[in-house]
XYZ file of C-alpha atoms in Angstrom:
744
model
C 0.809 43.350 31.191
C -0.479 44.167 27.696
C -2.307 47.457 27.429
C -5.952 47.587 26.307
C -6.419 48.623 22.675
C -8.597 51.585 21.841
C -11.427 51.265 19.334
C -9.345 52.572 16.404
C -6.532 50.108 17.109
C -8.993 47.240 17.447
C -10.518 48.048 14.050
C -7.057 48.201 12.481
C -6.124 44.823 13.969
C -9.401 43.320 12.782
C -8.781 44.599 9.268
C -5.394 42.857 9.196
C -6.918 39.567 10.321
C -9.736 39.761 7.799
C -7.370 40.605 4.973
C -5.388 37.444 5.709
C -8.380 35.337 4.715
C -9.628 37.508 1.815
C -6.359 38.347 0.131
C -5.548 38.742 -3.526
C -3.134 36.261 -5.077
C -0.023 37.964 -3.729
C -1.371 37.821 -0.190
C -0.344 39.794 2.866
C 3.295 40.874 3.099
C 4.939 41.986 6.318
C 8.426 43.417 5.796
C 11.554 43.289 7.985
C 14.339 40.864 8.972
C 13.315 37.498 10.507
C 15.799 34.664 10.242
C 15.970 30.907 10.678
C 19.393 29.241 10.744
C 20.933 32.686 10.089
C 18.932 33.048 6.877
C 16.314 35.679 6.116
C 12.966 33.991 5.563
C 9.554 34.472 4.071
C 6.582 32.570 5.525
C 3.845 31.549 3.131
C 0.488 30.142 4.209
C -2.111 28.723 1.850
C -5.384 26.816 2.077
C -5.258 23.601 0.057
C -8.733 22.391 1.064
C -11.123 22.829 3.998
C -8.997 20.267 5.871
C -5.468 20.960 4.623
C -3.161 23.950 4.783
C 0.332 24.519 3.445
C 3.075 26.184 5.465
C 6.275 27.086 3.632
C 9.354 28.707 5.164
C 11.455 30.007 2.290
C 14.972 31.457 2.300
C 15.313 34.998 0.953
C 18.221 35.836 -1.313
C 18.672 39.263 -2.880
C 15.185 40.150 -1.741
C 13.538 37.176 -3.468
C 12.050 34.161 -1.734
C 13.410 30.858 -2.944
C 11.249 28.219 -4.574
C 10.342 24.826 -3.127
C 12.171 22.159 -5.160
C 10.083 19.392 -6.696
C 10.940 15.739 -6.128
C 7.969 14.307 -8.010
C 6.024 13.226 -4.939
C 3.174 15.731 -5.180
C 0.282 15.163 -7.551
C 0.261 18.826 -8.573
C 2.767 21.627 -8.902
C 0.326 24.377 -7.920
C -1.933 24.444 -4.880
C -3.759 27.709 -5.303
C -3.036 31.263 -4.201
C -0.947 32.075 -1.171
C -3.194 33.568 1.504
C -0.454 35.266 3.485
C 3.206 36.158 3.065
C 5.092 37.239 6.158
C 8.597 38.656 6.378
C 10.757 40.357 8.918
C 9.828 41.203 12.472
C 6.607 39.277 12.357
C 3.987 40.390 14.831
C 1.619 37.982 16.570
C -1.462 37.522 14.427
C -4.121 35.034 13.403
C -4.503 33.982 9.788
C -7.710 32.315 8.687
C -7.374 29.582 6.061
C -10.866 28.375 5.298
C -12.247 26.585 8.373
C -8.759 26.437 9.897
C -6.867 29.190 11.657
C -3.161 29.646 12.297
C -2.022 31.747 15.244
C 1.452 33.032 14.473
C 3.716 33.938 17.394
C 7.387 34.848 17.656
C 10.323 34.141 19.988
C 10.219 31.305 19.124
C 8.469 31.294 15.781
C 5.315 29.296 16.465
C 2.242 28.279 14.487
C -0.802 27.174 16.479
C -3.325 25.450 14.240
C -6.964 25.535 15.348
C -10.342 24.474 13.995
C -13.120 26.942 13.202
C -14.399 26.458 16.753
C -11.040 27.398 18.245
C -10.108 23.846 19.174
C -6.299 23.401 19.173
C -5.057 20.773 16.702
C -1.275 21.151 16.619
C 1.522 23.531 17.542
C 4.546 23.803 15.264
C 7.622 25.572 16.558
C 10.837 26.444 14.712
C 14.116 26.776 16.559
C 15.716 30.016 15.398
C 19.357 28.936 15.274
C 19.059 25.431 13.853
C 15.771 25.364 11.973
C 14.705 22.266 13.919
C 10.939 21.761 13.843
C 9.115 20.779 17.036
C 5.541 19.484 17.141
C 3.116 17.902 19.611
C 3.071 14.104 19.701
C 0.027 13.707 21.920
C -1.139 10.692 23.883
C -2.360 8.466 21.075
C -0.436 6.369 18.545
C 1.587 8.021 15.814
C 1.355 6.012 12.602
C 2.446 6.062 8.956
C 5.992 7.073 7.868
C 6.298 4.459 5.135
C 7.509 0.875 5.050
C 9.794 -0.475 7.753
C 11.436 1.204 10.717
C 10.378 0.934 14.374
C 6.851 -0.504 14.709
C 3.844 -0.084 15.342
C 3.337 3.206 17.139
C 6.241 5.435 16.122
C 6.331 7.238 19.470
C 9.427 6.592 21.550
C 11.689 6.018 18.551
C 14.334 7.880 16.591
C 13.989 7.389 12.852
C 16.841 8.384 10.544
C 14.508 7.804 7.561
C 17.181 5.944 5.612
C 15.874 4.369 2.447
C 17.350 1.005 1.446
C 17.579 -2.617 2.529
C 20.061 -1.715 5.236
C 17.960 1.193 6.457
C 16.761 -0.449 9.670
C 17.056 -4.047 10.911
C 16.652 -5.772 7.555
C 16.420 -9.309 8.966
C 13.242 -8.641 10.927
C 11.816 -5.313 9.741
C 12.685 -5.559 6.053
C 13.630 -2.829 3.605
C 12.997 0.766 4.571
C 10.976 3.024 2.293
C 10.593 6.121 4.463
C 7.865 8.633 3.659
C 7.509 11.732 5.881
C 3.717 11.376 6.190
C 2.824 10.920 9.830
C -0.641 10.446 11.229
C -1.585 11.596 14.687
C -4.545 9.363 15.475
C -6.045 12.167 17.590
C -7.136 13.907 14.389
C -4.234 15.339 12.412
C -1.574 14.374 9.895
C 1.457 16.053 8.381
C 3.447 15.578 5.170
C 6.856 17.229 5.257
C 7.489 17.711 1.573
C 10.865 19.400 2.009
C 13.552 18.911 3.204
C 14.544 15.308 3.811
C 15.223 14.783 7.488
C 15.144 12.673 10.612
C 12.510 12.312 13.325
C 12.943 12.052 17.064
C 9.808 10.910 18.896
C 11.490 10.149 22.237
C 10.694 13.389 24.051
C 7.491 15.101 25.141
C 7.485 16.786 21.734
C 8.411 15.412 18.341
C 11.416 16.826 16.565
C 12.219 16.986 12.852
C 15.669 18.003 11.650
C 16.993 18.338 8.124
C 19.268 15.503 7.067
C 21.778 18.223 6.160
C 21.510 20.874 8.914
C 23.223 23.506 6.772
C 20.314 23.350 4.330
C 17.266 23.229 6.612
C 15.377 25.568 4.272
C 13.074 25.611 2.475
C 10.713 23.888 4.878
C 7.480 22.859 3.169
C 4.689 21.274 5.205
C 1.204 20.122 4.278
C -0.902 19.854 7.430
C -4.239 18.007 7.646
C -6.791 18.463 10.419
C -9.782 16.114 10.405
C -11.711 14.103 12.964
C -12.600 11.389 10.435
C -9.758 9.026 9.447
C -11.258 8.590 5.980
C -10.900 12.329 5.430
C -7.233 12.207 6.413
C -6.584 9.426 3.895
C -8.539 11.290 1.229
C -6.458 14.413 1.810
C -3.225 12.453 1.444
C -4.506 11.104 -1.867
C -5.295 14.686 -2.867
C -1.671 15.642 -2.156
C 0.280 12.686 -3.572
C -2.257 11.163 -5.952
C -4.735 8.312 -6.086
C -3.644 4.751 -6.719
C -4.089 3.339 -10.205
C -6.096 0.168 -10.742
C -3.762 -2.836 -11.218
C -4.541 -5.744 -13.550
C -6.856 -8.229 -11.880
C -4.366 -11.093 -12.326
C -1.892 -9.297 -10.052
C -4.287 -9.876 -7.154
C -4.109 -13.631 -7.652
C -1.324 -15.845 -6.321
C 2.186 -15.218 -7.677
C 4.802 -17.960 -7.503
C 8.419 -16.812 -7.544
C 11.357 -18.949 -8.733
C 15.077 -18.937 -8.151
C 17.715 -21.292 -9.547
C 16.136 -23.068 -12.505
C 17.301 -26.472 -13.758
C 16.013 -26.139 -17.292
C 13.071 -25.789 -19.640
C 11.413 -29.003 -18.516
C 11.291 -27.784 -14.926
C 9.619 -24.498 -15.942
C 6.918 -26.285 -17.923
C 6.431 -29.117 -15.414
C 5.785 -26.723 -12.573
C 2.987 -25.020 -14.493
C 1.445 -28.406 -15.203
C 1.719 -29.379 -11.527
C -0.245 -26.313 -10.382
C -3.035 -27.116 -12.792
C -3.028 -30.873 -12.096
C -3.136 -30.321 -8.346
C -5.802 -27.614 -8.788
C -3.816 -25.091 -6.807
C -4.883 -21.596 -7.968
C -2.096 -19.462 -9.413
C -1.884 -16.574 -11.887
C 1.753 -15.591 -12.276
C 5.281 -16.978 -12.324
C 8.164 -14.671 -11.428
C 11.638 -15.576 -12.669
C 14.764 -14.341 -10.904
C 17.787 -13.142 -12.837
C 21.137 -14.885 -13.085
C 23.684 -13.186 -10.860
C 21.190 -13.205 -8.011
C 21.142 -16.988 -8.384
C 23.292 -19.494 -10.327
C 20.739 -20.047 -13.093
C 17.974 -17.535 -13.707
C 16.059 -16.282 -16.731
C 18.875 -14.107 -18.145
C 22.606 -14.458 -18.758
C 23.869 -12.139 -16.027
C 22.942 -9.377 -13.620
C 21.409 -6.463 -15.519
C 21.228 -8.336 -18.828
C 18.149 -8.588 -21.033
C 19.484 -11.649 -22.886
C 17.777 -14.960 -22.108
C 19.604 -17.842 -20.458
C 19.403 -20.448 -23.238
C 19.948 -23.352 -20.824
C 16.602 -22.564 -19.179
C 14.722 -20.646 -21.865
C 16.062 -21.913 -25.219
C 12.907 -20.700 -26.983
C 11.486 -17.761 -24.941
C 8.517 -16.852 -27.193
C 7.377 -20.480 -27.324
C 7.681 -21.022 -23.570
C 5.858 -17.765 -22.820
C 3.107 -18.775 -25.235
C 2.874 -22.210 -23.629
C 2.509 -20.612 -20.186
C -0.156 -18.271 -21.541
C -2.128 -21.244 -22.847
C -2.197 -22.564 -19.304
C -3.257 -19.097 -18.107
C -0.011 -18.123 -16.368
C 1.511 -14.649 -16.598
C 5.305 -14.308 -16.672
C 7.169 -11.633 -14.708
C 10.916 -11.015 -15.123
C 13.345 -9.825 -12.446
C 15.488 -6.875 -13.600
C 18.011 -4.561 -11.946
C 19.169 -1.043 -12.643
C 22.911 -0.465 -12.766
C 22.878 3.322 -12.446
C 22.409 5.462 -9.346
C 20.375 8.144 -11.128
C 17.489 8.171 -13.564
C 15.712 11.031 -15.307
C 13.132 11.663 -17.986
C 10.217 9.480 -19.040
C 9.882 6.174 -20.840
C 8.504 7.696 -24.017
C 11.224 10.360 -24.297
C 13.337 9.840 -27.440
C 16.519 7.851 -26.932
C 19.372 8.571 -29.359
C 20.174 5.374 -31.221
C 23.835 6.301 -31.662
C 24.472 6.937 -27.957
C 22.824 4.931 -25.186
C 22.421 7.044 -22.054
C 21.767 4.836 -19.030
C 20.532 7.855 -17.056
C 17.634 8.417 -19.446
C 14.432 6.492 -18.730
C 13.674 6.418 -22.466
C 16.934 4.598 -23.200
C 16.632 2.255 -20.249
C 13.059 1.310 -21.105
C 14.004 0.522 -24.696
C 16.104 -2.360 -23.378
C 12.896 -4.007 -22.102
C 10.851 -3.756 -25.262
C 12.171 -6.759 -27.193
C 11.314 -9.130 -24.328
C 8.046 -7.353 -23.698
C 7.198 -7.954 -27.357
C 7.790 -11.692 -26.853
C 4.917 -11.801 -24.374
C 6.394 -10.903 -20.970
C 3.565 -9.708 -18.714
C 5.285 -7.781 -15.935
C 8.530 -6.732 -14.318
C 10.243 -7.017 -10.973
C 12.662 -4.049 -10.759
C 15.053 -4.907 -7.934
C 17.824 -2.928 -6.234
C 17.923 0.837 -6.787
C 18.887 1.600 -3.189
C 21.261 4.338 -4.327
C 18.589 6.200 -6.294
C 17.497 9.542 -4.870
C 13.799 10.319 -4.441
C 13.309 11.819 -7.880
C 15.068 8.872 -9.534
C 13.011 6.337 -7.569
C 9.797 7.958 -8.751
C 11.123 8.190 -12.308
C 11.639 4.428 -12.200
C 8.179 3.825 -10.723
C 6.704 5.956 -13.482
C 8.807 4.295 -16.185
C 7.414 0.836 -15.383
C 3.882 2.246 -15.575
C 4.204 4.327 -18.728
C 6.763 2.199 -20.588
C 4.552 -0.870 -21.110
C 1.777 1.380 -22.411
C 3.949 2.420 -25.369
C 3.411 -1.026 -26.899
C 0.227 -2.044 -25.092
C -1.615 1.257 -24.654
C -4.822 -0.245 -23.309
C -3.349 -2.806 -20.926
C -2.683 -2.126 -17.248
C 1.005 -2.727 -16.439
C 2.426 -4.638 -13.499
C 5.688 -3.965 -11.674
C 6.894 -5.131 -8.256
C 9.314 -2.591 -6.795
C 11.914 -2.634 -4.052
C 12.052 1.153 -3.726
C 9.698 4.079 -4.038
C 8.371 7.130 -2.260
C 5.249 9.190 -1.717
C 3.327 9.247 -4.976
C 4.427 5.819 -6.209
C 0.791 4.736 -6.021
C 0.057 6.990 -9.026
C 1.981 4.460 -11.108
C 0.248 1.313 -9.856
C 3.475 0.278 -8.098
C 3.598 -2.846 -5.965
C 6.116 -2.997 -3.105
C 7.509 -5.872 -1.063
C 9.254 -5.793 2.276
C 12.683 -6.962 1.134
C 15.107 -9.725 2.055
C 13.770 -10.610 5.495
C 14.809 -13.680 7.484
C 12.659 -16.738 8.128
C 11.919 -16.199 11.818
C 8.829 -15.903 13.943
C 9.825 -12.405 15.031
C 9.970 -11.343 11.387
C 6.494 -12.684 10.674
C 5.158 -10.902 13.748
C 6.600 -7.580 12.611
C 5.282 -7.842 9.054
C 1.737 -7.223 10.342
C 2.282 -3.683 11.708
C 4.631 -2.940 8.797
C 1.772 -3.774 6.426
C -0.527 -1.398 8.312
C 1.884 1.545 8.356
C 2.802 1.037 4.702
C -0.870 1.098 3.768
C -1.478 4.223 5.850
C 1.271 5.897 3.823
C -0.696 5.576 0.609
C 1.094 2.454 -0.697
C -1.797 0.018 -1.116
C -0.201 -2.814 -3.112
C 2.141 -4.478 -0.651
C 3.328 -7.922 0.395
C 6.199 -9.926 1.808
C 8.214 -13.006 0.857
C 6.099 -15.878 2.176
C 8.243 -17.776 4.642
C 10.952 -15.093 4.652
C 13.719 -14.708 2.086
C 16.687 -16.074 4.087
C 16.041 -19.527 5.639
C 17.089 -20.070 9.234
C 16.759 -22.866 11.780
C 13.285 -21.474 12.524
C 12.111 -22.087 8.958
C 9.668 -24.947 9.428
C 6.460 -26.107 7.828
C 4.549 -24.394 10.642
C 6.197 -21.000 10.041
C 5.601 -21.301 6.296
C 1.911 -22.123 6.793
C 1.319 -19.242 9.209
C 3.082 -16.857 6.825
C 1.030 -18.184 3.904
C -2.195 -17.523 5.802
C -1.182 -13.919 6.513
C -0.079 -13.369 2.905
C -3.461 -14.522 1.605
C -4.771 -11.239 3.042
C -2.001 -8.996 1.736
C -2.656 -7.224 -1.551
C 0.489 -8.872 -2.950
C 0.117 -12.650 -2.461
C 3.534 -13.998 -3.427
C 5.981 -16.693 -2.302
C 9.718 -16.160 -2.728
C 12.992 -17.046 -1.018
C 16.075 -19.193 -0.947
C 15.556 -22.952 -0.687
C 12.963 -21.952 -3.229
C 11.224 -25.289 -3.740
C 9.922 -24.974 -0.177
C 8.030 -21.906 -1.425
C 5.855 -24.139 -3.590
C 2.555 -25.084 -1.929
C 3.494 -28.773 -2.253
C 7.195 -28.267 -1.565
C 7.131 -29.377 2.081
C 6.231 -32.943 1.175
C 8.862 -33.766 -1.442
C 12.065 -33.998 0.596
C 13.700 -31.531 -1.803
C 14.274 -27.942 -0.596
C 15.918 -26.961 -3.869
C 19.297 -25.186 -4.011
C 20.089 -24.010 -0.485
C 22.023 -20.790 -1.319
C 22.779 -19.621 2.215
C 26.565 -19.209 2.313
C 26.553 -15.400 2.091
C 24.001 -14.744 4.851
C 24.960 -14.613 8.511
C 22.590 -16.685 10.624
C 21.176 -18.583 7.654
C 20.630 -22.322 7.889
C 19.189 -25.122 5.802
C 15.757 -26.281 6.982
C 15.662 -29.410 9.122
C 15.329 -32.459 6.851
C 12.700 -33.901 9.202
C 10.370 -31.053 8.130
C 10.424 -31.961 4.449
C 7.779 -34.698 4.484
C 4.777 -32.881 5.925
C 1.527 -33.797 4.218
C -0.455 -31.116 6.113
C 0.990 -28.141 4.266
C -0.453 -28.558 0.781
C -4.133 -28.888 1.773
C -3.830 -25.877 4.097
C -2.259 -23.843 1.282
C -5.073 -24.971 -1.011
C -7.628 -23.811 1.545
C -6.198 -20.269 1.623
C -5.521 -20.126 -2.102
C -9.126 -21.017 -2.808
C -10.359 -18.555 -0.199
C -8.300 -15.767 -1.757
C -9.804 -16.448 -5.170
C -13.322 -16.758 -3.759
C -12.906 -13.359 -2.083
C -11.626 -11.633 -5.230
C -14.984 -9.855 -5.865
C -14.728 -8.372 -2.363
C -11.018 -7.569 -2.746
C -11.383 -5.985 -6.189
C -14.190 -3.803 -4.876
C -11.921 -2.676 -2.036
C -9.176 -1.919 -4.576
C -11.620 0.261 -6.512
C -12.574 2.071 -3.298
C -8.898 2.661 -2.602
C -8.297 4.049 -6.092
C -11.200 6.493 -5.823
C -11.035 7.565 -2.160
C -7.518 6.872 -0.855
C -8.836 4.417 1.742
C -6.301 1.559 1.989
C -7.121 -2.107 1.456
C -5.214 -3.383 4.503
C -6.632 -1.083 7.156
C -5.601 -0.116 10.648
C -8.487 -0.627 13.058
C -8.181 3.121 13.721
C -9.655 3.850 10.294
C -13.053 2.492 11.320
C -12.851 2.782 15.107
C -11.087 6.092 15.900
C -12.921 6.522 19.204
C -11.889 3.125 20.576
C -8.437 3.540 22.217
C -7.777 -0.213 22.238
C -8.599 -0.498 18.550
C -6.452 2.516 17.699
C -3.474 1.002 19.537
C -3.923 -2.430 17.947
C -1.078 -3.270 15.568
C -1.225 -7.075 15.420
C -4.464 -7.349 13.443
C -6.088 -5.378 10.657
C -9.202 -4.917 8.600
C -9.137 -6.226 5.046
C -11.463 -3.889 3.229
C -14.328 -2.496 5.305
C -15.750 -5.650 6.843
C -13.247 -8.469 7.453
C -10.981 -8.490 10.496
C -7.780 -10.533 10.088
C -5.797 -11.739 13.120
C -2.657 -13.547 11.876
C -1.179 -16.253 14.090
C 2.461 -15.281 14.638
C 3.486 -17.406 17.641
C 5.237 -20.749 17.320
C 3.131 -23.684 18.505
C 0.079 -21.491 19.066
C -3.078 -23.287 20.169
C -5.003 -20.069 20.740
C -4.955 -16.455 19.628
C -6.021 -13.401 21.624
C -8.114 -11.180 19.359
C -9.470 -7.725 20.072
C -12.893 -7.190 18.525
C -13.995 -3.525 18.392
C -17.457 -2.518 19.536
C -20.510 -4.133 17.943
C -21.107 -7.740 17.029
C -18.829 -9.878 14.891
C -19.244 -13.227 13.140
C -16.573 -15.906 13.164
C -15.931 -16.401 9.448
C -15.284 -20.133 9.829
C -18.076 -21.142 12.216
C -20.675 -18.389 11.791
C -20.763 -17.862 15.569
C -21.957 -14.407 16.594
C -19.681 -12.707 19.151
C -20.102 -9.479 21.079
C -17.264 -7.013 20.437
C -15.723 -4.240 22.475
C -13.476 -6.768 24.204
C -10.617 -9.181 23.814
C -11.495 -12.802 23.178
C -9.529 -16.028 23.016
C -9.874 -17.955 19.779
C -8.653 -21.559 19.704
C -6.656 -22.357 16.579
C -5.167 -25.363 14.853
C -2.521 -25.227 12.136
C -5.117 -24.730 9.417
C -6.983 -21.879 11.120
C -6.231 -18.176 11.209
C -8.878 -16.124 13.050
C -11.086 -14.199 10.662
C -14.197 -12.197 11.533
C -16.947 -10.417 9.612
C -18.537 -7.267 10.964
C -22.214 -7.420 11.916
C -23.861 -5.133 9.423
C -21.781 -6.122 6.431
C -22.254 -7.525 2.946
C -19.508 -9.780 1.599
C -19.564 -11.196 -1.956
C -17.956 -14.618 -2.312
C -17.328 -16.161 -5.695
C -16.736 -19.744 -6.823
C -13.305 -21.374 -6.637
C -11.132 -20.492 -9.627
C -7.735 -21.703 -10.780
C -6.919 -18.261 -12.242
C -8.755 -14.947 -12.123
C -10.152 -15.073 -15.670
C -11.449 -18.630 -15.464
C -15.107 -18.853 -16.443
C -16.973 -20.825 -13.800
C -20.685 -21.417 -14.209
C -21.613 -20.872 -10.581
C -23.441 -17.938 -8.990
C -21.853 -15.339 -6.767
C -22.862 -15.677 -3.123
C -23.805 -12.488 -1.283
C -23.302 -13.201 2.396
C -25.216 -10.860 4.718
C -24.081 -10.464 8.307
C -27.069 -8.954 10.068
C -27.208 -6.793 13.158
C -26.969 -3.341 11.577
C -27.797 -1.659 8.313
C -25.130 -2.260 5.699
C -24.045 -1.143 2.244
C -21.546 -2.463 -0.283
C -20.605 -1.479 -3.821
C -19.726 -4.575 -5.841
C -17.338 -3.410 -8.547
C -16.535 -5.143 -11.819
C -14.681 -4.284 -15.016
C -12.717 -6.321 -17.559
C -9.720 -6.480 -15.193
C -7.242 -5.730 -17.984
C -7.829 -2.474 -19.836
C -8.401 1.203 -19.061
C -11.898 1.103 -20.545
C -13.375 1.658 -17.087
C -12.159 5.258 -17.402
C -14.678 5.680 -20.238
C -17.536 4.221 -18.217
C -17.043 0.541 -19.039
C -17.566 -0.681 -15.503
C -20.379 -2.124 -13.480
C -21.180 -1.207 -9.920
C -23.989 -2.941 -8.083
C -24.986 -0.961 -5.016
C -26.230 -3.318 -2.322
C -28.089 -2.000 0.720
C -29.236 -4.052 3.686
C -32.116 -2.749 5.829
C -31.693 -4.638 9.071
C -35.057 -3.692 10.570
C -37.018 -4.823 7.522
C -34.599 -7.674 6.754
C -34.464 -6.538 3.154
C -31.601 -6.361 0.653
C -31.858 -3.870 -2.220
C -29.726 -4.001 -5.363
C -29.378 -1.321 -8.046
C -26.855 -0.155 -10.605
C -24.481 2.456 -9.229
C -24.599 5.890 -10.796
C -22.291 6.154 -13.797
C -22.048 2.415 -14.346
C -23.700 0.021 -16.774
C -24.462 -3.673 -17.074
C -21.511 -5.532 -18.509
C -21.944 -8.810 -20.402
C -23.593 -11.158 -19.690
C -26.952 -9.402 -19.594
C -27.751 -10.658 -16.106
C -26.022 -11.823 -12.938
C -27.195 -14.695 -10.746
C -26.721 -14.165 -7.017
C -27.304 -16.499 -4.107
C -28.300 -14.202 -1.238
C -27.447 -15.878 2.051
C -28.580 -14.788 5.528
C -27.654 -17.241 8.253
C -28.966 -20.583 6.929
C -31.505 -19.059 4.536
C -30.717 -18.553 0.842
C -32.591 -16.728 -1.932
C -31.485 -16.810 -5.571
C -32.105 -13.823 -7.817
C -31.270 -12.596 -11.313
C -30.033 -9.040 -11.544
C -30.573 -7.448 -14.985
C -29.698 -3.849 -14.153
C -33.089 -2.885 -12.754
C -33.596 -2.406 -8.986
C -34.303 -5.634 -7.117
C -35.296 -6.308 -3.510
C -34.941 -9.530 -1.538
C -36.754 -10.008 1.763
C -36.109 -12.538 4.514
């Protein structure tokens, strides 16, 4: 049994503990010979914020602790002074790091993290011989870890964290973009900055092991402890950076193309969208080499295919006149990339490894009027190179258009890619019902990993026997509530909203895919598809004021746009475990229909009342309900105590429509909403050129208050007309920047 300490010894021990929290920059140093994986180590502990601490295990060589290598994922290189440095035969002790405490024990080396009240949060244990890290999984879902991989709850799986299309079950789960940010929904999260490694969640404890066991050090961990999910997301944004605001047009519908017949087809399709009044903002053109006839001459080339684009500047200008943006598919032919887009590139020697040289190849076409880029491939790039490419497509366009927000749709990335406004899509998935079903939890986990701008190929990239009009419609409905709303795939004419009623699937292109099949010809004359697509296209554009406000919230707080129910209902176990539905922004619950032939959909509604978006019916939550559905209906619910702005139908985001914005109030609780607006194109909002209208609903008094948000100003025109709608009652007001109240 341990002996009782005398008063002198107790005072000495207390002095050590106090010094750990009030240390000078160099911190506390304990000398001797502790090892991990047969390497002498130094332990460093630092407080990053009241909710986040940093634990670094560094190898010692010639008496000096090694540095943590940078891969570009962190938003900063310095995180403040080290509070404690421990070496050698480390004695049990408690180190206070702001409101958090770490109890250090040995044999094995263990770190018990506690709150200021002494509540245990997590226990990290390092195996002496191997350097394997063990941690508590707990009894609630484990989320995050990037795009793809086993879904929804990561518990029970082994994840090799392999980044690329072939990383994990491409056909159904899509490309893998692993990010070692895991969220324990019981109130903690952890970002393992170094090293790269694999996770094993199959046992009673989680296990993390370096991908190269001989180099398990340094180990660098950022640990977050917070009861509020919003705080956890905010801390991750603190670590890896906040998302940039994308151009508004990128939130509209994007139509992708494959094998192109010629100039007339390109122009005719634009005219068809406008004639049919099907909203659309962007056309994406695939490159030749990935298809028989794309925009360029061959894979990796920046030369135009003259058979399809004989006069590129003129065609781009013609598309611009019809309010379409043009995005070009490009690939990178190197497996490494370094530097930045604006770094000088020697004219006498092109270096494909330099971002400055590689970006220069884009600039001629960008000068012709190209609006965005689709950088494909890059699977072989390491983490640093992936982030260099993400950054290049953000900074490069600003060389020539310094006050225009860039757009790029990436296949690869990593933690921190959101700092460069990067969009991501789920890769070359197959057209099956199982794939559609899995895209829902993949969307949630991707969003929880700080990647807010995400989507999937509507209908699936590789057609199979399951690719029918019904599957396409259900996928289209889901995609209307993804941040990236984009159709793409082989048999590409079936990706057009009217394509299922023409009898022409377009070039089939399935010979090199196992399990691929041409769609059944009997499916190609279905008149139901186009009006259903129109319904969801128009809804997406009507909800743009709500969506853009959620994007702004994401960029300023780290709260994702596509949200796990856990983010708003952490104390509801059923909501936390729900991976087949999600919240879109703060107030809309989306329940995609992912079953073939479905006539009904089971939906879990968290506690409180909810309103059926389509019928207005008020429904008590805290239970599972059965919602009947037809082909044109995807269940959608608005939270009681919410304010949702709904605009007029537009054919493109910048269209000027002389109709008021409707502010729909769902009563039952007090509510607040910040309606955000800027020019949607420039960075002027950084200098205060934005308008925020703070709306507050007092449920008891049945009164809505509107005022300008702090730091914002009225943008032209000098007033806004709003139709305020509560149930069947409507009031119209003019908002001129002064506080206004509306009573019902």
